[in-house]
Amino acid sequence: DAKTTQPPSMDCAEGRAANLPCNHSTISGNEYVYWYRQIHSQGPQYIIHGLKNNETNEMASLIITEDRKSSTLILPHATLRDTAVYYCIVRESNDYKLSFGAGTTVTVRA
Amino acid sequence: GAGVSQTPSNKVTEKGKYVELRCDPISGHTALYWYRQSLGQGPEFLIYFQGTGAADDSGLPNDRFFAVRPEGSVSTLKIQRTERGDSAVYLCASSSGVHTGELFFGEGSRLTVL
């Protein structure tokens, strides 16, 4: 059973913010939201994760709704190198593995 | 290098042959994972090691697949009697073992079974 739902694809303009949605309506209290991305021919790369509060790092911001049933990954100034498949993953605090879905294929256009 | 290293990067073999794929994790990482990724799909979990032991091999598709990590560092994924359906990218990842810790992935080994 998929724990997250993401749109299969989206385009965004270079230099603009990219907002990637993810639904996780069955998330439980001890489950974190993780985002990874996979650039073509490379392994997945960690971006960010959060539990309840919004998080920001040098790559992106993660906005989690108050009810935690959805979240948005924000790439503040998308570049062509951000073109990748983005995976939203829900992971229990005591779970050692990540379970990937199909992700969102993001294409950044000049 | 400081990252996860996988060899070979590409392997072409014939149906029925035996294949070994190697993963060299980040130094000091106790947790090691193997994933398989078919074209157009997300990575699929195969097996997880904590130290030398396979703590979870529930993702291995059948008994033709086996993985070892004898000294708690390098791991080898072994596939016997390969089939065309085994063609995929095999990804290895390692982590420090903390449950909420980041997984660091290698670039994968692309296996093609003719």
Tab-separated table of C-alpha atoms in Angstrom, chain B residues 9-75:
chain	number	residue	atom	x	y	z
B	9	SER	CA	28.880	0.147	-12.976
B	10	ASN	CA	27.612	-1.946	-15.879
B	11	LYS	CA	27.345	-5.692	-16.260
B	12	VAL	CA	26.025	-7.557	-19.273
B	13	THR	CA	25.544	-11.280	-18.872
B	14	GLU	CA	23.738	-14.155	-20.484
B	15	LYS	CA	20.673	-15.861	-19.111
B	16	GLY	CA	21.620	-18.575	-16.660
B	17	LYS	CA	24.952	-17.083	-15.620
B	18	TYR	CA	26.063	-16.145	-12.106
B	19	VAL	CA	26.664	-12.497	-11.205
B	20	GLU	CA	28.246	-10.692	-8.253
B	21	LEU	CA	27.753	-7.014	-7.538
B	22	ARG	CA	29.937	-5.262	-4.988
B	23	CYS	CA	29.206	-2.389	-2.636
B	24	ASP	CA	31.777	-0.450	-0.625
B	25	PRO	CA	29.894	1.679	1.924
B	26	ILE	CA	30.963	4.876	3.595
B	27	SER	CA	33.597	4.130	6.201
B	28	GLY	CA	32.105	3.608	9.643
B	29	HIS	CA	28.544	3.113	8.455
B	30	THR	CA	27.062	0.087	10.170
B	31	ALA	CA	23.867	-0.128	8.144
B	32	LEU	CA	23.910	-1.250	4.520
B	33	TYR	CA	21.004	-1.664	2.088
B	34	TRP	CA	20.473	-3.142	-1.336
B	35	TYR	CA	17.692	-1.868	-3.587
B	36	ARG	CA	16.669	-2.772	-7.120
B	37	GLN	CA	15.282	-0.248	-9.583
B	38	SER	CA	13.510	-1.166	-12.798
B	39	LEU	CA	13.031	1.371	-15.569
B	40	GLY	CA	10.495	4.039	-14.696
B	41	GLN	CA	9.969	2.846	-11.144
B	42	GLY	CA	11.221	3.846	-7.726
B	43	PRO	CA	13.867	1.776	-5.939
B	44	GLU	CA	12.573	-1.440	-4.394
B	45	PHE	CA	14.033	-2.681	-1.104
B	46	LEU	CA	15.888	-5.991	-1.214
B	47	ILE	CA	17.920	-6.496	1.973
B	48	TYR	CA	19.260	-4.655	5.004
B	49	PHE	CA	22.421	-5.393	6.992
B	50	GLN	CA	23.235	-4.138	10.441
B	51	GLY	CA	26.893	-4.979	10.863
B	52	THR	CA	27.633	-8.421	9.457
B	53	GLY	CA	24.158	-9.860	9.749
B	54	ALA	CA	21.221	-9.561	7.397
B	55	ALA	CA	18.604	-8.034	9.666
B	56	ASP	CA	15.904	-8.023	6.999
B	57	ASP	CA	16.047	-9.950	3.716
B	58	SER	CA	12.311	-9.825	3.088
B	59	GLY	CA	12.731	-7.988	-0.204
B	60	LEU	CA	14.840	-10.629	-1.928
B	61	PRO	CA	12.592	-11.905	-4.735
B	62	ASN	CA	13.596	-15.575	-4.554
B	63	ASP	CA	16.367	-17.917	-3.503
B	64	ARG	CA	18.499	-17.069	-6.537
B	65	PHE	CA	19.381	-13.833	-4.770
B	66	PHE	CA	21.779	-13.779	-1.846
B	67	ALA	CA	23.875	-11.099	-0.187
B	68	VAL	CA	26.758	-11.178	2.261
B	69	ARG	CA	28.699	-8.707	4.351
B	70	PRO	CA	31.289	-10.885	6.087
B	71	GLU	CA	33.339	-8.204	7.839
B	72	GLY	CA	30.647	-5.607	8.344
B	73	SER	CA	31.922	-3.349	5.593
B	74	VAL	CA	31.935	-4.400	1.923
B	75	SER	CA	28.864	-6.284	0.728
